[in-house]
């Protein structure tokens, strides 16, 4: 392993590190607290589940014997404490109580809808089946209250005690089980299932009053009330309309939830896609349809634009739209967009937020859900809805579960396929996309741990080629299809521009052999290809590293009729080694050059270039060369080299200056000199010498 490699780590790790470092250079932005927050949440969750676990663990010790009969006792729960845990620990944001109460109201309406269709068959009588089915919210700043009213199924006295009087008992879950038993499959629009959402209101409330009347004909109305301290009261009440009204008396420090604008924002954030109308102080708030649940064919382009602007909080349009539905291997309804605008510096930074939100049954589980797509796809905006995601006790506690990993894999594969299809269906559109977003694809290759995924991303890469016109980009698959089957290699050359690539001494040798070479102009490209290693069973080989190999044809290594003869070459090499001591590690001849007098070869050219770009400035010349270990390869047929040999006996001084200059030029050509201004003094000295006799 070379010293440089040792310094920068093995080449692959090195490529990844270098790439990420380079990307992160654009992070003058405050790091987001999102991940910290998730971590906090998971600590809480672990603490909570550990506690449950340890109480249930049986302790066994050696030598102990049991006596008498065992007694079975029920755990005693301190309701006040339990309520506290539910109210305080399970939810990270207080504002989610609004989402929870709206979800309950929506469930109540869904159940009523279901019953009004099925009631007749069961012989139940429902009251007022023609009333408006909606969710009303009223805020009252003066009295510091927020009220949620629905015209849904309502509750009988028994249901009140069972559903609101028992923590972690979900009436909705039983309802779903019940209707499933009857063979109905309409459960998917019902949200509740853990029986704790209601209590989240105690995070913000001193007192909660519930007025409810069941929609089963003849049911009386009731008032339920509690201050969350462990007891509740129930009383019959007159004048209660069918459905449920919940009055939340806000704590002083939670008065913001009696503010119309604040509440509107929260509804829009979490509950915008609820099926029933949500009316806040006489104004309907939820307007946008959950477009991802519609049939892809039925959604117009205008609807997509409106939806994209709504979820992305932006004014541009999507350039690509993927509306994706599947039920296997898990249920996914997704709409994913690539923005029309170019990514800004902020999007480029790996600290930037992801743009996809995770829903389950129209309810937001997590906006900017950073684990449902890989980080490098952070430019994608959209919505993913999966019924299969269990709504964890708290939906905030979404972990990197197997299910989420599965979801991410399916989505990523589908999205990559989509980009690939777009490339063939709309080459022009894809070309502009590539110009604007290819950096993300490259990041994907460098950061992905799955070889399959990397290969899929690599299919999307495009480069100019030595065999195609300037400005025409080609894929590696197309490159491969142009090669003879026995060529198991894809050659590439990193250079700042087409001109420099074509005149590069490194390219010259392949050109002679009529081999096609991909040109990479982006600084990161060579790191990406180094990391990728192969594509479609063909090895990716940089032209520079190909030059280091011994020539395949042995006779090539014998000096030809033209140029210097072996003894002269030996003499020149000896001279060069002496003059360039401390700079070159070795001097050899090469047959691979025509128009160039010499070339520099270093092990790990890509890493070396990055090293020169980023770390070499503060290093002494001596140390720098010791790390780079440049090897000078000379073309014994080149006029300059021939002349240089002549100078050895006529003008040693000039010979030395020429040798130094040849070395510097070769270093510049190799991209290993960051500041060419250093060379100017020497060039001037050389000019003085050249002009002396005139
Ligand atoms: P979950 O919604 O997960 O079931 P909650 O704590 O949010 O748990 O609610 C507990 C139960 O109380 C619900 O399952 C439902 O039976 C009942 N409930 C809550 N709100 C309402 C409402 N607005 N109308 C009718 N029933 C309700
Ligand atoms: Mg609920």
XYZ file of C-alpha atoms in Angstrom, residues 205-487:
283
model
C -55.631 20.614 29.063
C -56.588 21.360 32.665
C -59.953 19.813 32.001
C -61.737 18.034 29.178
C -65.494 17.803 28.724
C -67.080 15.378 26.310
C -70.724 15.664 25.260
C -71.893 12.723 23.240
C -75.003 11.010 21.993
C -74.991 7.713 20.154
C -76.590 7.590 16.716
C -78.454 4.412 17.681
C -82.065 5.566 17.889
C -83.326 6.420 21.358
C -79.939 6.863 23.017
C -79.720 9.575 25.675
C -76.925 12.156 25.696
C -74.082 12.209 28.242
C -71.461 14.476 29.595
C -68.074 12.990 30.494
C -65.484 15.144 32.196
C -62.059 14.763 33.731
C -59.077 16.854 34.746
C -56.708 13.984 33.933
C -55.908 13.307 37.549
C -57.239 9.754 37.596
C -60.997 10.189 37.982
C -63.751 11.116 35.583
C -67.451 11.922 35.904
C -70.366 10.860 33.749
C -73.797 12.438 33.787
C -76.835 12.221 31.539
C -77.469 15.411 29.595
C -80.296 16.816 27.488
C -80.012 18.722 24.243
C -76.905 16.889 23.051
C -76.877 16.505 19.244
C -75.910 13.161 17.714
C -72.147 12.762 17.623
C -69.475 13.992 19.965
C -68.338 17.389 21.160
C -65.055 17.664 23.040
C -64.239 20.871 24.888
C -60.578 21.228 25.793
C -59.846 23.777 28.534
C -56.298 24.815 27.790
C -53.577 25.286 30.355
C -52.276 28.818 30.574
C -49.057 28.022 28.793
C -50.953 26.290 25.983
C -53.203 29.167 25.078
C -51.765 29.249 21.566
C -54.119 26.375 20.706
C -57.067 28.729 21.085
C -55.656 30.876 18.301
C -57.422 30.465 14.976
C -54.321 30.871 12.795
C -52.163 28.520 14.833
C -54.795 25.813 14.789
C -55.355 26.274 11.081
C -51.650 25.708 10.480
C -51.681 22.543 12.551
C -54.727 21.152 10.749
C -53.119 21.831 7.416
C -49.956 20.174 8.540
C -51.393 16.927 9.839
C -54.953 16.494 8.781
C -55.267 18.200 5.462
C -56.237 15.084 3.596
C -58.945 13.820 5.954
C -61.969 12.627 3.981
C -64.611 14.654 5.835
C -64.743 18.451 5.806
C -62.942 20.143 8.699
C -64.533 23.478 9.498
C -62.586 25.801 11.761
C -64.642 28.729 13.066
C -67.035 28.478 10.098
C -64.293 28.148 7.504
C -63.376 24.921 5.765
C -59.670 24.242 6.177
C -58.890 20.984 4.377
C -59.245 21.498 0.691
C -56.696 19.373 -1.059
C -57.734 15.894 -2.029
C -55.401 13.057 -1.096
C -54.327 12.826 -4.681
C -52.053 9.847 -4.109
C -55.101 7.684 -3.367
C -56.746 8.498 -6.687
C -56.297 6.450 -9.834
C -53.138 7.700 -11.578
C -55.020 8.035 -14.861
C -57.640 10.281 -13.296
C -55.236 12.899 -12.011
C -54.633 15.827 -14.341
C -51.332 17.647 -14.757
C -52.894 20.774 -13.197
C -53.877 18.787 -10.119
C -50.330 17.527 -9.812
C -48.953 21.046 -10.056
C -51.334 22.293 -7.383
C -50.570 19.375 -5.133
C -46.826 19.663 -5.659
C -46.929 23.335 -4.744
C -48.952 22.585 -1.682
C -46.732 19.852 -0.284
C -43.458 21.397 -1.403
C -44.393 24.877 -0.277
C -42.995 26.138 -3.544
C -43.964 27.964 -6.697
C -42.289 25.966 -9.412
C -43.606 22.822 -11.079
C -42.577 19.204 -11.051
C -40.381 18.216 -14.001
C -40.979 14.498 -13.473
C -43.978 12.924 -11.760
C -44.225 9.350 -10.541
C -47.625 8.223 -9.302
C -47.137 4.758 -7.952
C -49.558 2.210 -6.505
C -48.837 -1.286 -5.389
C -50.135 -3.866 -2.948
C -47.204 -6.282 -2.993
C -44.898 -6.807 -1.206
C -46.602 -4.105 0.829
C -49.256 -1.522 0.295
C -47.871 1.704 -1.118
C -49.597 4.715 -2.576
C -47.043 7.308 -3.534
C -46.651 10.456 -5.549
C -43.052 11.511 -6.082
C -41.863 14.617 -7.884
C -38.578 15.932 -9.187
C -38.739 19.732 -9.016
C -38.357 21.794 -12.155
C -35.992 24.188 -10.424
C -32.338 23.423 -9.980
C -31.244 22.345 -6.531
C -29.931 25.205 -4.452
C -26.844 25.094 -2.290
C -29.037 24.125 0.599
C -30.498 21.069 -1.123
C -27.010 20.000 -2.090
C -25.882 19.960 1.498
C -26.363 16.624 3.185
C -27.831 18.484 6.133
C -30.788 19.484 4.062
C -34.198 17.992 4.838
C -35.763 15.228 2.833
C -38.809 16.202 0.827
C -41.075 13.190 1.265
C -43.719 12.810 3.944
C -45.043 9.539 5.259
C -48.769 9.030 5.687
C -50.863 6.162 6.777
C -54.491 6.274 5.727
C -54.336 9.960 4.865
C -52.947 10.968 8.242
C -49.518 12.446 8.413
C -47.148 10.254 10.372
C -44.009 12.157 9.672
C -43.302 15.055 7.405
C -39.772 15.015 6.010
C -39.551 11.335 6.758
C -35.846 10.802 6.503
C -35.824 7.029 6.408
C -38.258 6.167 3.652
C -35.882 7.174 0.875
C -32.095 7.134 0.953
C -30.452 10.425 1.803
C -29.170 10.988 -1.716
C -32.771 11.156 -2.960
C -33.433 14.197 -0.791
C -34.314 16.252 -3.870
C -37.470 14.190 -4.405
C -40.668 15.759 -3.102
C -43.885 13.944 -2.428
C -46.080 11.750 -0.331
C -45.887 8.091 0.555
C -48.881 6.410 2.153
C -48.763 2.885 3.455
C -51.535 1.181 5.359
C -49.043 -1.438 6.420
C -47.123 0.933 8.623
C -48.296 0.159 12.125
C -49.298 3.392 13.759
C -46.955 2.975 16.661
C -48.215 4.058 20.050
C -46.958 7.405 19.092
C -46.569 7.970 15.427
C -43.579 10.094 16.216
C -41.602 7.040 17.185
C -41.169 5.648 13.781
C -38.043 3.577 13.868
C -35.874 2.069 11.216
C -38.000 -1.043 11.396
C -37.796 -3.847 8.876
C -40.976 -2.573 7.385
C -39.529 0.859 6.790
C -36.421 -0.694 5.258
C -38.612 -2.748 2.957
C -40.590 0.342 2.058
C -37.394 2.223 1.300
C -36.032 -0.557 -0.896
C -39.228 -0.885 -2.910
C -39.549 2.875 -3.357
C -35.907 3.371 -4.299
C -35.966 0.601 -6.885
C -39.176 1.903 -8.343
C -37.883 5.440 -8.505
C -34.643 4.372 -10.183
C -36.613 2.426 -12.743
C -38.770 5.478 -13.273
C -35.727 7.671 -13.948
C -34.391 5.076 -16.336
C -37.703 5.019 -18.210
C -37.764 8.815 -18.290
C -34.300 8.783 -19.834
C -35.493 6.685 -22.752
C -38.929 8.300 -23.126
C -37.790 11.886 -22.793
C -34.065 12.107 -23.590
C -34.045 15.897 -23.785
C -35.818 16.283 -20.442
C -33.514 13.709 -18.938
C -30.477 15.525 -20.237
C -31.442 18.717 -18.401
C -32.323 16.704 -15.333
C -28.887 15.120 -15.519
C -27.192 18.481 -15.808
C -29.007 19.752 -12.721
C -29.167 16.652 -10.526
C -26.409 14.230 -11.520
C -24.435 15.134 -8.415
C -27.116 13.346 -6.333
C -26.843 10.202 -8.442
C -23.100 10.216 -7.905
C -23.580 10.676 -4.203
C -25.917 7.678 -4.339
C -23.230 5.484 -5.859
C -20.688 6.552 -3.298
C -22.992 6.133 -0.305
C -25.099 3.104 -1.216
C -24.168 -0.172 0.411
C -26.063 -2.317 -2.037
C -24.125 -3.332 -5.167
C -27.394 -3.870 -7.016
C -28.610 -0.418 -6.180
C -25.288 1.072 -7.204
C -25.476 -0.657 -10.543
C -29.007 0.678 -11.011
C -27.904 4.204 -10.257
C -24.899 3.747 -12.539
C -27.275 3.024 -15.417
C -28.373 6.643 -15.084
C -24.890 8.129 -15.458
C -23.954 9.871 -18.700
C -20.559 10.888 -20.042
C -19.069 12.256 -23.218
C -17.099 9.717 -25.191
C -13.998 9.842 -27.354
C -15.996 8.124 -30.101
C -18.910 10.541 -30.053
C -19.227 14.207 -30.843
C -18.635 16.882 -28.277
C -21.784 17.589 -26.271
C -23.278 14.113 -26.802
C -23.575 12.122 -23.591
C -23.684 8.374 -23.527
C -24.465 5.766 -20.889
C -22.162 2.984 -19.805
C -24.641 0.472 -21.203
C -24.402 2.146 -24.612
C -20.611 2.205 -24.311
C -20.629 -1.513 -23.600
C -22.895 -2.266 -26.523
C -20.403 -0.598 -28.867
C -17.486 -2.731 -27.673
C -16.381 -6.089 -28.884
C -17.392 -8.771 -26.489
C -13.879 -9.618 -25.476
C -13.327 -6.110 -24.136
